[in-house]
């Protein structure tokens, strides 16, 4: 029977959950202690408030069974789930108990001792006309696009103790130096000044989650920036995506992080000796797509980030060739794709990342995208994203 502990952090709107640890926390091979970090956009940002919660309670939802089966097959030690609607505080407990703790599609159950979830900006009405259509209160007028609070939320599952050290959900876009202010063709600001002065940068949230592993702390920096599309010539979503990614690029660099403040009012970023892993659906491909100004290059080319291990899969390469369409026009390596998008308009892309600091030793990385005939190929259609993982040595 699980031992369940829930502690409310009201000031940060976060729930911490603890459950019995059923499996080893890491693989110990001599002097190597490998820990697998992963990110997975599970596409459970559903249209109706409470719909995901009902599916979690049932224990019989086929989509959630497939999500659980993928997690069981990859077996990450620390996992970020994007697009997991945040509705009830025991959602993590329900997912672990009703799905992960049970064998799915022949895979061995997996359990997590700790989980963290909390409020996000999506679906929270700003009271402002953010999309400029003359009407307030619609999904596009939330601080982050959403039909109800918590839609497209985030959750962290871990075999190690986790704690939300800092949240940046309320950081205002205007307070980023040299922010990419969306502009009209005539050079004027697309947002009226009173609106932009209140607009939050993070479309969901940015969390600095401390993971305590083997007597050391790792900073798991998680987010889900807005996609750089669904806008006009002002490129307001492209600009926001760029600056959402920039927030982490500045946060990890003590020489650039002084302007950043968290939801508790504390300023600054990580210290020079901090070890970190940046993870999430960052909605930015390094070569293809509609990103503004090589947004993901801010991290891939950051001197403090080790982006040397590029996750690859045979399934992504196969899908690009079979689906053709826009994939044939792309310049990036198709084997590095992490998302399967419309082949007529977009094509597949690399937009999901797990990026460590240079102070960590990488063992390997990959994308769960099995090719035809490989185990798990029948599961991947549950989401338009694939699980991306990274193994580090903490020995």
mmCIF file of C-alpha atoms in Angstrom:
data_model
loop_
_atom_site.group_PDB
_atom_site.id
_atom_site.type_symbol
_atom_site.label_atom_id
_atom_site.label_comp_id
_atom_site.label_asym_id
_atom_site.label_seq_id
_atom_site.Cartn_x
_atom_site.Cartn_y
_atom_site.Cartn_z
ATOM 1 C CA UNK A 1 0.000 0.000 0.000
ATOM 2 C CA UNK A 2 1.310 3.423 -0.843
ATOM 3 C CA UNK A 3 2.206 5.896 1.852
ATOM 4 C CA UNK A 4 0.957 9.230 0.571
ATOM 5 C CA UNK A 5 2.076 12.595 1.900
ATOM 6 C CA UNK A 6 0.726 15.846 0.512
ATOM 7 C CA UNK A 7 1.990 19.231 1.598
ATOM 8 C CA UNK A 8 0.512 22.464 0.319
ATOM 9 C CA UNK A 9 2.844 25.324 -0.558
ATOM 10 C CA UNK A 10 0.130 27.957 -0.710
ATOM 11 C CA UNK A 11 2.406 30.826 -1.557
ATOM 12 C CA UNK A 12 3.596 28.989 -4.660
ATOM 13 C CA UNK A 13 0.384 27.089 -5.465
ATOM 14 C CA UNK A 14 2.308 23.819 -5.581
ATOM 15 C CA UNK A 15 1.483 20.314 -4.370
ATOM 16 C CA UNK A 16 4.166 17.928 -3.216
ATOM 17 C CA UNK A 17 3.263 14.248 -3.114
ATOM 18 C CA UNK A 18 5.240 11.377 -1.607
ATOM 19 C CA UNK A 19 4.569 7.739 -2.268
ATOM 20 C CA UNK A 20 6.303 4.509 -1.302
ATOM 21 C CA UNK A 21 9.433 3.870 -3.324
ATOM 22 C CA UNK A 22 9.071 0.526 -5.044
ATOM 23 C CA UNK A 23 12.108 0.440 -7.309
ATOM 24 C CA UNK A 24 15.823 1.307 -7.214
ATOM 25 C CA UNK A 25 16.522 5.004 -7.709
ATOM 26 C CA UNK A 26 19.542 4.543 -9.962
ATOM 27 C CA UNK A 27 21.672 1.998 -11.726
ATOM 28 C CA UNK A 28 25.012 1.453 -9.971
ATOM 29 C CA UNK A 29 27.641 -0.063 -12.241
ATOM 30 C CA UNK A 30 30.911 0.090 -10.368
ATOM 31 C CA UNK A 31 31.832 3.747 -10.112
ATOM 32 C CA UNK A 32 28.966 4.796 -12.406
ATOM 33 C CA UNK A 33 25.670 5.887 -10.905
ATOM 34 C CA UNK A 34 23.407 6.647 -13.846
ATOM 35 C CA UNK A 35 20.290 8.740 -13.420
ATOM 36 C CA UNK A 36 17.856 9.112 -16.282
ATOM 37 C CA UNK A 37 16.140 12.472 -16.720
ATOM 38 C CA UNK A 38 13.341 12.789 -19.270
ATOM 39 C CA UNK A 39 10.678 15.077 -20.677
ATOM 40 C CA UNK A 40 7.420 13.996 -22.294
ATOM 41 C CA UNK A 41 4.605 16.154 -23.661
ATOM 42 C CA UNK A 42 1.741 13.687 -23.256
ATOM 43 C CA UNK A 43 -0.879 15.831 -25.049
ATOM 44 C CA UNK A 44 -3.361 15.608 -22.174
ATOM 45 C CA UNK A 45 -4.301 19.264 -22.314
ATOM 46 C CA UNK A 46 -7.950 18.351 -22.765
ATOM 47 C CA UNK A 47 -10.791 20.667 -23.798
ATOM 48 C CA UNK A 48 -13.001 20.218 -20.732
ATOM 49 C CA UNK A 49 -12.088 21.102 -17.166
ATOM 50 C CA UNK A 50 -12.020 17.974 -15.021
ATOM 51 C CA UNK A 51 -11.946 15.572 -17.981
ATOM 52 C CA UNK A 52 -8.404 14.394 -17.288
ATOM 53 C CA UNK A 53 -9.178 13.987 -13.598
ATOM 54 C CA UNK A 54 -12.092 11.693 -14.434
ATOM 55 C CA UNK A 55 -9.860 9.631 -16.721
ATOM 56 C CA UNK A 56 -7.235 9.393 -14.002
ATOM 57 C CA UNK A 57 -9.826 8.141 -11.532
ATOM 58 C CA UNK A 58 -11.129 5.460 -13.865
ATOM 59 C CA UNK A 59 -7.831 3.626 -14.301
ATOM 60 C CA UNK A 60 -9.151 2.408 -17.639
ATOM 61 C CA UNK A 61 -8.356 5.205 -20.072
ATOM 62 C CA UNK A 62 -6.524 3.799 -23.094
ATOM 63 C CA UNK A 63 -4.568 6.979 -23.813
ATOM 64 C CA UNK A 64 -3.238 7.148 -20.261
ATOM 65 C CA UNK A 65 -2.388 3.442 -20.403
ATOM 66 C CA UNK A 66 -0.251 4.081 -23.479
ATOM 67 C CA UNK A 67 1.432 7.061 -21.825
ATOM 68 C CA UNK A 68 2.158 4.884 -18.793
ATOM 69 C CA UNK A 69 3.448 2.065 -21.004
ATOM 70 C CA UNK A 70 5.943 4.407 -22.677
ATOM 71 C CA UNK A 71 7.168 5.617 -19.293
ATOM 72 C CA UNK A 72 7.416 2.023 -18.076
ATOM 73 C CA UNK A 73 9.472 1.073 -21.113
ATOM 74 C CA UNK A 74 11.929 3.996 -20.877
ATOM 75 C CA UNK A 75 11.984 4.012 -17.045
ATOM 76 C CA UNK A 76 13.214 7.546 -16.280
ATOM 77 C CA UNK A 77 14.221 8.360 -12.715
ATOM 78 C CA UNK A 78 13.116 12.005 -12.989
ATOM 79 C CA UNK A 79 10.424 12.952 -15.490
ATOM 80 C CA UNK A 80 8.744 16.166 -16.597
ATOM 81 C CA UNK A 81 5.266 15.762 -18.073
ATOM 82 C CA UNK A 82 4.035 18.652 -20.219
ATOM 83 C CA UNK A 83 0.344 19.098 -21.083
ATOM 84 C CA UNK A 84 -0.903 17.310 -17.988
ATOM 85 C CA UNK A 85 -3.943 19.357 -16.938
ATOM 86 C CA UNK A 86 -3.609 20.602 -13.361
ATOM 87 C CA UNK A 87 -7.008 20.330 -11.720
ATOM 88 C CA UNK A 88 -7.038 18.378 -8.471
ATOM 89 C CA UNK A 89 -4.124 18.125 -6.067
ATOM 90 C CA UNK A 90 -4.091 14.324 -6.057
ATOM 91 C CA UNK A 91 -3.732 13.943 -9.842
ATOM 92 C CA UNK A 92 -0.182 12.659 -9.456
ATOM 93 C CA UNK A 93 -1.285 10.044 -6.931
ATOM 94 C CA UNK A 94 -4.053 8.890 -9.272
ATOM 95 C CA UNK A 95 -1.729 8.611 -12.265
ATOM 96 C CA UNK A 96 0.889 6.681 -10.312
ATOM 97 C CA UNK A 97 -1.521 4.363 -8.507
ATOM 98 C CA UNK A 98 -4.007 3.739 -11.312
ATOM 99 C CA UNK A 99 -1.635 3.566 -14.276
ATOM 100 C CA UNK A 100 2.106 3.525 -13.565
ATOM 101 C CA UNK A 101 1.877 1.005 -10.713
ATOM 102 C CA UNK A 102 0.105 -1.434 -13.026
ATOM 103 C CA UNK A 103 1.604 -3.283 -15.957
ATOM 104 C CA UNK A 104 0.589 -1.637 -19.233
ATOM 105 C CA UNK A 105 0.973 -3.445 -22.563
ATOM 106 C CA UNK A 106 3.238 -6.029 -20.966
ATOM 107 C CA UNK A 107 5.676 -3.571 -19.414
ATOM 108 C CA UNK A 108 6.942 -3.765 -15.843
ATOM 109 C CA UNK A 109 5.190 -1.332 -13.462
ATOM 110 C CA UNK A 110 7.112 1.709 -12.322
ATOM 111 C CA UNK A 111 6.488 3.923 -9.326
ATOM 112 C CA UNK A 112 7.706 7.307 -8.143
ATOM 113 C CA UNK A 113 8.244 8.327 -4.547
ATOM 114 C CA UNK A 114 7.768 12.015 -5.201
ATOM 115 C CA UNK A 115 5.744 14.271 -7.448
ATOM 116 C CA UNK A 116 5.338 17.984 -7.898
ATOM 117 C CA UNK A 117 2.639 19.924 -9.703
ATOM 118 C CA UNK A 118 1.045 23.306 -9.369
ATOM 119 C CA UNK A 119 -0.685 26.309 -10.861
ATOM 120 C CA UNK A 120 0.255 27.589 -14.311
ATOM 121 C CA UNK A 121 -0.675 30.712 -16.276
ATOM 122 C CA UNK A 122 -2.678 28.869 -18.920
ATOM 123 C CA UNK A 123 -6.396 29.523 -18.673
ATOM 124 C CA UNK A 124 -6.035 32.154 -15.935
ATOM 125 C CA UNK A 125 -7.994 35.172 -17.156
ATOM 126 C CA UNK A 126 -5.867 38.305 -17.305
ATOM 127 C CA UNK A 127 -8.835 40.653 -17.463
ATOM 128 C CA UNK A 128 -7.130 42.229 -20.470
ATOM 129 C CA UNK A 129 -7.643 42.053 -24.227
ATOM 130 C CA UNK A 130 -4.382 40.259 -24.972
ATOM 131 C CA UNK A 131 -5.223 39.199 -28.524
ATOM 132 C CA UNK A 132 -6.490 42.649 -29.557
ATOM 133 C CA UNK A 133 -9.874 41.438 -30.848
ATOM 134 C CA UNK A 134 -11.875 43.939 -28.796
ATOM 135 C CA UNK A 135 -13.286 41.233 -26.514
ATOM 136 C CA UNK A 136 -12.034 40.124 -23.110
ATOM 137 C CA UNK A 137 -12.397 36.822 -21.336
ATOM 138 C CA UNK A 138 -11.700 34.341 -24.140
ATOM 139 C CA UNK A 139 -8.975 31.685 -24.114
ATOM 140 C CA UNK A 140 -6.463 33.989 -25.805
ATOM 141 C CA UNK A 141 -6.908 36.566 -23.034
ATOM 142 C CA UNK A 142 -5.574 34.260 -20.354
ATOM 143 C CA UNK A 143 -2.002 34.883 -19.158
ATOM 144 C CA UNK A 144 -1.227 31.772 -21.187
ATOM 145 C CA UNK A 145 -3.633 30.484 -23.828
ATOM 146 C CA UNK A 146 -6.155 28.141 -22.230
ATOM 147 C CA UNK A 147 -9.862 27.517 -21.818
ATOM 148 C CA UNK A 148 -9.653 26.933 -18.056
ATOM 149 C CA UNK A 149 -7.046 27.357 -15.303
ATOM 150 C CA UNK A 150 -4.554 24.499 -15.320
ATOM 151 C CA UNK A 151 -5.014 23.443 -18.940
ATOM 152 C CA UNK A 152 -1.688 22.323 -20.489
ATOM 153 C CA UNK A 153 -0.161 22.092 -17.005
ATOM 154 C CA UNK A 154 3.122 20.540 -15.848
ATOM 155 C CA UNK A 155 4.060 17.734 -13.471
ATOM 156 C CA UNK A 156 7.389 16.361 -12.253
ATOM 157 C CA UNK A 157 7.660 12.716 -11.153
ATOM 158 C CA UNK A 158 10.781 11.548 -9.356
ATOM 159 C CA UNK A 159 12.272 8.600 -7.519
ATOM 160 C CA UNK A 160 14.321 11.124 -5.555
ATOM 161 C CA UNK A 161 13.122 13.864 -3.199
ATOM 162 C CA UNK A 162 12.066 17.003 -5.063
ATOM 163 C CA UNK A 163 11.273 20.508 -3.898
ATOM 164 C CA UNK A 164 10.129 23.589 -5.738
ATOM 165 C CA UNK A 165 12.925 26.030 -4.999
ATOM 166 C CA UNK A 166 11.620 28.883 -7.157
ATOM 167 C CA UNK A 167 8.736 29.656 -9.500
ATOM 168 C CA UNK A 168 8.664 32.478 -12.057
ATOM 169 C CA UNK A 169 5.011 32.373 -13.099
ATOM 170 C CA UNK A 170 4.400 36.050 -12.339
ATOM 171 C CA UNK A 171 7.577 37.520 -13.822
ATOM 172 C CA UNK A 172 6.554 40.346 -16.160
ATOM 173 C CA UNK A 173 7.835 40.340 -19.730
ATOM 174 C CA UNK A 174 8.578 44.076 -19.578
ATOM 175 C CA UNK A 175 11.139 43.457 -16.804
ATOM 176 C CA UNK A 176 13.473 41.486 -19.074
ATOM 177 C CA UNK A 177 16.185 43.843 -20.367
ATOM 178 C CA UNK A 178 16.028 44.248 -24.155
ATOM 179 C CA UNK A 179 12.892 42.109 -24.335
ATOM 180 C CA UNK A 180 11.604 41.282 -27.814
ATOM 181 C CA UNK A 181 8.595 43.592 -27.739
ATOM 182 C CA UNK A 182 6.188 42.573 -30.542
ATOM 183 C CA UNK A 183 6.016 45.372 -33.108
ATOM 184 C CA UNK A 184 3.576 46.393 -35.812
ATOM 185 C CA UNK A 185 4.922 46.819 -39.370
ATOM 186 C CA UNK A 186 5.199 50.573 -38.712
ATOM 187 C CA UNK A 187 7.467 49.970 -35.711
ATOM 188 C CA UNK A 188 4.924 50.733 -32.992
ATOM 189 C CA UNK A 189 4.298 48.299 -30.162
ATOM 190 C CA UNK A 190 1.640 45.695 -30.985
ATOM 191 C CA UNK A 191 0.517 45.595 -27.342
ATOM 192 C CA UNK A 192 -0.829 48.834 -25.868
ATOM 193 C CA UNK A 193 1.600 49.957 -23.176
ATOM 194 C CA UNK A 194 -0.845 49.425 -20.257
ATOM 195 C CA UNK A 195 -1.355 45.832 -21.460
ATOM 196 C CA UNK A 196 2.302 44.975 -22.056
ATOM 197 C CA UNK A 197 3.236 46.427 -18.680
ATOM 198 C CA UNK A 198 1.122 43.730 -17.016
ATOM 199 C CA UNK A 199 1.786 40.783 -19.340
ATOM 200 C CA UNK A 200 3.512 37.803 -17.752
ATOM 201 C CA UNK A 201 6.402 36.275 -19.670
ATOM 202 C CA UNK A 202 5.804 32.616 -18.885
ATOM 203 C CA UNK A 203 2.918 31.096 -20.832
ATOM 204 C CA UNK A 204 2.692 28.217 -18.312
ATOM 205 C CA UNK A 205 5.390 28.611 -15.659
ATOM 206 C CA UNK A 206 9.131 28.319 -15.153
ATOM 207 C CA UNK A 207 10.113 26.119 -12.197
ATOM 208 C CA UNK A 208 13.482 25.567 -10.557
ATOM 209 C CA UNK A 209 12.942 22.134 -9.014
ATOM 210 C CA UNK A 210 15.705 20.836 -6.753
ATOM 211 C CA UNK A 211 16.244 17.088 -7.077
ATOM 212 C CA UNK A 212 18.270 15.603 -4.209
ATOM 213 C CA UNK A 213 20.348 12.710 -5.567
ATOM 214 C CA UNK A 214 23.269 10.872 -3.996
ATOM 215 C CA UNK A 215 24.030 13.622 -1.473
ATOM 216 C CA UNK A 216 23.951 16.369 -4.089
ATOM 217 C CA UNK A 217 21.331 18.750 -5.434
ATOM 218 C CA UNK A 218 20.514 19.121 -9.115
ATOM 219 C CA UNK A 219 18.397 21.972 -10.429
ATOM 220 C CA UNK A 220 15.733 20.624 -12.789
ATOM 221 C CA UNK A 221 14.709 23.726 -14.764
ATOM 222 C CA UNK A 222 11.377 22.974 -16.417
ATOM 223 C CA UNK A 223 9.017 24.968 -18.617
ATOM 224 C CA UNK A 224 6.810 24.818 -21.709
ATOM 225 C CA UNK A 225 7.145 28.021 -23.775
ATOM 226 C CA UNK A 226 4.368 29.054 -26.122
ATOM 227 C CA UNK A 227 4.610 27.822 -29.720
ATOM 228 C CA UNK A 228 5.958 30.554 -32.052
ATOM 229 C CA UNK A 229 2.881 30.428 -34.286
ATOM 230 C CA UNK A 230 -0.815 31.441 -34.213
ATOM 231 C CA UNK A 231 -0.004 35.143 -34.520
ATOM 232 C CA UNK A 232 0.563 37.720 -37.268
ATOM 233 C CA UNK A 233 3.377 39.850 -38.699
ATOM 234 C CA UNK A 234 4.046 41.213 -35.203
ATOM 235 C CA UNK A 235 5.291 37.689 -34.249
ATOM 236 C CA UNK A 236 4.101 38.100 -30.682
ATOM 237 C CA UNK A 237 4.200 34.356 -29.961
ATOM 238 C CA UNK A 238 7.576 33.961 -31.647
ATOM 239 C CA UNK A 239 8.964 36.805 -29.557
ATOM 240 C CA UNK A 240 7.484 35.377 -26.373
ATOM 241 C CA UNK A 241 8.862 31.913 -27.135
ATOM 242 C CA UNK A 242 12.327 33.421 -27.648
ATOM 243 C CA UNK A 243 12.249 35.310 -24.367
ATOM 244 C CA UNK A 244 10.771 32.372 -22.430
ATOM 245 C CA UNK A 245 13.779 30.339 -23.534
ATOM 246 C CA UNK A 246 16.056 33.284 -22.801
ATOM 247 C CA UNK A 247 14.867 33.350 -19.184
ATOM 248 C CA UNK A 248 16.678 30.040 -18.565
ATOM 249 C CA UNK A 249 19.696 31.122 -20.626
ATOM 250 C CA UNK A 250 20.043 34.149 -18.346
ATOM 251 C CA UNK A 251 19.086 32.307 -15.149
ATOM 252 C CA UNK A 252 21.994 29.855 -15.365
ATOM 253 C CA UNK A 253 24.525 32.650 -15.993
ATOM 254 C CA UNK A 254 25.386 34.695 -12.868
ATOM 255 C CA UNK A 255 26.604 37.556 -15.064
ATOM 256 C CA UNK A 256 23.167 37.948 -16.686
ATOM 257 C CA UNK A 257 20.618 36.874 -14.074
ATOM 258 C CA UNK A 258 20.498 39.886 -11.782
ATOM 259 C CA UNK A 259 17.216 41.234 -13.187
ATOM 260 C CA UNK A 260 15.265 38.003 -12.656
ATOM 261 C CA UNK A 261 12.848 37.818 -9.722
ATOM 262 C CA UNK A 262 10.734 34.880 -8.610
ATOM 263 C CA UNK A 263 7.176 34.734 -7.316
ATOM 264 C CA UNK A 264 8.409 35.266 -3.760
ATOM 265 C CA UNK A 265 10.327 38.394 -4.779
ATOM 266 C CA UNK A 266 13.846 36.950 -4.533
ATOM 267 C CA UNK A 267 16.243 38.107 -7.257
ATOM 268 C CA UNK A 268 19.050 36.509 -9.237
ATOM 269 C CA UNK A 269 19.733 33.101 -10.716
ATOM 270 C CA UNK A 270 21.895 30.052 -10.122
ATOM 271 C CA UNK A 271 25.310 30.226 -8.551
ATOM 272 C CA UNK A 272 28.461 29.435 -10.498
ATOM 273 C CA UNK A 273 28.812 25.941 -9.024
ATOM 274 C CA UNK A 274 25.177 24.894 -9.530
ATOM 275 C CA UNK A 275 24.460 21.745 -11.506
ATOM 276 C CA UNK A 276 21.361 21.913 -13.654
ATOM 277 C CA UNK A 277 19.289 20.166 -16.295
ATOM 278 C CA UNK A 278 16.945 22.199 -18.509
ATOM 279 C CA UNK A 279 13.962 20.209 -19.755
ATOM 280 C CA UNK A 280 10.674 20.621 -21.535
ATOM 281 C CA UNK A 281 8.759 21.049 -24.734
ATOM 282 C CA UNK A 282 10.498 24.269 -25.715
ATOM 283 C CA UNK A 283 8.647 24.623 -29.027
ATOM 284 C CA UNK A 284 11.776 25.629 -30.941
ATOM 285 C CA UNK A 285 13.657 23.653 -33.593
ATOM 286 C CA UNK A 286 17.335 24.580 -34.139
ATOM 287 C CA UNK A 287 16.985 24.642 -37.936
ATOM 288 C CA UNK A 288 13.383 24.418 -39.141
ATOM 289 C CA UNK A 289 10.050 25.961 -38.226
ATOM 290 C CA UNK A 290 8.906 29.439 -37.248
ATOM 291 C CA UNK A 291 11.127 30.192 -34.261
ATOM 292 C CA UNK A 292 12.357 33.753 -33.929
ATOM 293 C CA UNK A 293 16.086 34.430 -34.080
ATOM 294 C CA UNK A 294 17.258 30.845 -33.473
ATOM 295 C CA UNK A 295 15.549 30.823 -30.088
ATOM 296 C CA UNK A 296 16.807 27.412 -29.008
ATOM 297 C CA UNK A 297 20.350 28.397 -29.966
ATOM 298 C CA UNK A 298 20.365 30.450 -26.769
ATOM 299 C CA UNK A 299 20.664 27.135 -24.933
ATOM 300 C CA UNK A 300 22.274 24.819 -27.470
ATOM 301 C CA UNK A 301 25.155 27.258 -27.918
ATOM 302 C CA UNK A 302 25.299 28.455 -24.315
ATOM 303 C CA UNK A 303 28.819 28.108 -22.845
ATOM 304 C CA UNK A 304 27.411 26.609 -19.630
ATOM 305 C CA UNK A 305 25.216 24.004 -21.402
ATOM 306 C CA UNK A 306 26.460 20.685 -22.774
ATOM 307 C CA UNK A 307 24.383 20.058 -25.903
ATOM 308 C CA UNK A 308 26.817 17.533 -27.370
ATOM 309 C CA UNK A 309 24.518 14.518 -26.998
ATOM 310 C CA UNK A 310 21.818 14.869 -29.663
ATOM 311 C CA UNK A 311 19.009 12.343 -29.102
ATOM 312 C CA UNK A 312 18.308 10.305 -32.224
ATOM 313 C CA UNK A 313 15.859 7.586 -33.224
ATOM 314 C CA UNK A 314 15.268 5.279 -36.165
ATOM 315 C CA UNK A 315 11.543 5.914 -35.838
ATOM 316 C CA UNK A 316 11.877 9.640 -36.451
ATOM 317 C CA UNK A 317 14.006 9.070 -39.533
ATOM 318 C CA UNK A 318 11.530 6.508 -40.854
ATOM 319 C CA UNK A 319 8.521 8.764 -40.176
ATOM 320 C CA UNK A 320 10.074 11.684 -42.032
ATOM 321 C CA UNK A 321 10.676 9.557 -45.124
ATOM 322 C CA UNK A 322 7.273 7.860 -45.082
ATOM 323 C CA UNK A 323 5.233 10.979 -44.353
ATOM 324 C CA UNK A 324 7.154 13.167 -46.822
ATOM 325 C CA UNK A 325 5.340 16.488 -47.429
ATOM 326 C CA UNK A 326 6.986 19.343 -45.526
ATOM 327 C CA UNK A 327 9.536 16.914 -44.133
ATOM 328 C CA UNK A 328 11.232 16.850 -47.534
ATOM 329 C CA UNK A 329 11.816 20.604 -47.353
ATOM 330 C CA UNK A 330 13.463 20.622 -43.944
ATOM 331 C CA UNK A 331 17.189 21.062 -43.382
ATOM 332 C CA UNK A 332 17.581 19.459 -39.959
ATOM 333 C CA UNK A 333 18.522 15.834 -39.292
ATOM 334 C CA UNK A 334 15.193 13.932 -39.349
ATOM 335 C CA UNK A 335 16.568 11.351 -36.893
ATOM 336 C CA UNK A 336 16.710 14.132 -34.268
ATOM 337 C CA UNK A 337 12.992 14.985 -34.525
ATOM 338 C CA UNK A 338 10.983 14.711 -31.310
ATOM 339 C CA UNK A 339 7.519 15.731 -32.516
ATOM 340 C CA UNK A 340 5.271 14.407 -35.280
ATOM 341 C CA UNK A 341 3.350 17.342 -36.737
ATOM 342 C CA UNK A 342 1.120 17.916 -39.745
ATOM 343 C CA UNK A 343 3.144 16.962 -42.801
ATOM 344 C CA UNK A 344 1.249 19.300 -45.102
ATOM 345 C CA UNK A 345 1.874 22.494 -43.160
ATOM 346 C CA UNK A 346 4.641 21.909 -40.605
ATOM 347 C CA UNK A 347 6.500 18.628 -40.745
ATOM 348 C CA UNK A 348 8.252 16.865 -37.890
ATOM 349 C CA UNK A 349 10.649 18.797 -35.662
ATOM 350 C CA UNK A 350 13.087 18.685 -32.779
ATOM 351 C CA UNK A 351 11.429 20.749 -30.052
ATOM 352 C CA UNK A 352 11.712 18.667 -26.845
ATOM 353 C CA UNK A 353 14.955 18.888 -24.885
ATOM 354 C CA UNK A 354 16.864 17.616 -21.860
ATOM 355 C CA UNK A 355 20.021 19.735 -21.634
ATOM 356 C CA UNK A 356 22.565 19.398 -18.809
ATOM 357 C CA UNK A 357 25.159 21.769 -17.446
ATOM 358 C CA UNK A 358 28.775 21.196 -18.458
ATOM 359 C CA UNK A 359 29.487 20.254 -14.853
ATOM 360 C CA UNK A 360 27.598 16.970 -15.359
ATOM 361 C CA UNK A 361 28.915 13.845 -17.094
ATOM 362 C CA UNK A 362 26.680 12.565 -19.883
ATOM 363 C CA UNK A 363 26.368 8.806 -20.383
ATOM 364 C CA UNK A 364 23.847 8.789 -23.215
ATOM 365 C CA UNK A 365 20.597 10.201 -24.563
ATOM 366 C CA UNK A 366 17.752 9.231 -26.849
ATOM 367 C CA UNK A 367 14.210 9.635 -28.126
ATOM 368 C CA UNK A 368 11.531 6.997 -27.648
ATOM 369 C CA UNK A 369 10.406 6.768 -31.262
ATOM 370 C CA UNK A 370 10.467 3.085 -32.254
ATOM 371 C CA UNK A 371 10.445 2.319 -35.958
ATOM 372 C CA UNK A 372 7.914 -0.059 -37.499
ATOM 373 C CA UNK A 373 8.264 -3.483 -35.953
ATOM 374 C CA UNK A 374 10.195 -2.268 -32.908
ATOM 375 C CA UNK A 375 8.706 -2.659 -29.395
ATOM 376 C CA UNK A 376 6.471 0.260 -28.496
ATOM 377 C CA UNK A 377 5.760 1.454 -32.039
ATOM 378 C CA UNK A 378 2.053 0.895 -31.450
ATOM 379 C CA UNK A 379 2.140 3.262 -28.458
ATOM 380 C CA UNK A 380 3.652 6.438 -29.859
ATOM 381 C CA UNK A 381 0.496 7.751 -31.554
ATOM 382 C CA UNK A 382 -0.912 8.691 -28.151
ATOM 383 C CA UNK A 383 0.873 12.053 -28.445
ATOM 384 C CA UNK A 384 2.339 14.201 -31.200
ATOM 385 C CA UNK A 385 5.494 14.383 -29.055
ATOM 386 C CA UNK A 386 7.999 11.709 -28.103
ATOM 387 C CA UNK A 387 9.666 11.092 -24.766
ATOM 388 C CA UNK A 388 13.250 12.420 -24.721
ATOM 389 C CA UNK A 389 15.750 11.121 -22.170
ATOM 390 C CA UNK A 390 19.267 11.819 -20.931
ATOM 391 C CA UNK A 391 21.464 9.661 -18.689
ATOM 392 C CA UNK A 392 23.994 11.396 -16.452
ATOM 393 C CA UNK A 393 26.638 9.970 -14.121
ATOM 394 C CA UNK A 394 26.420 11.261 -10.562
ATOM 395 C CA UNK A 395 29.018 8.853 -9.173
#
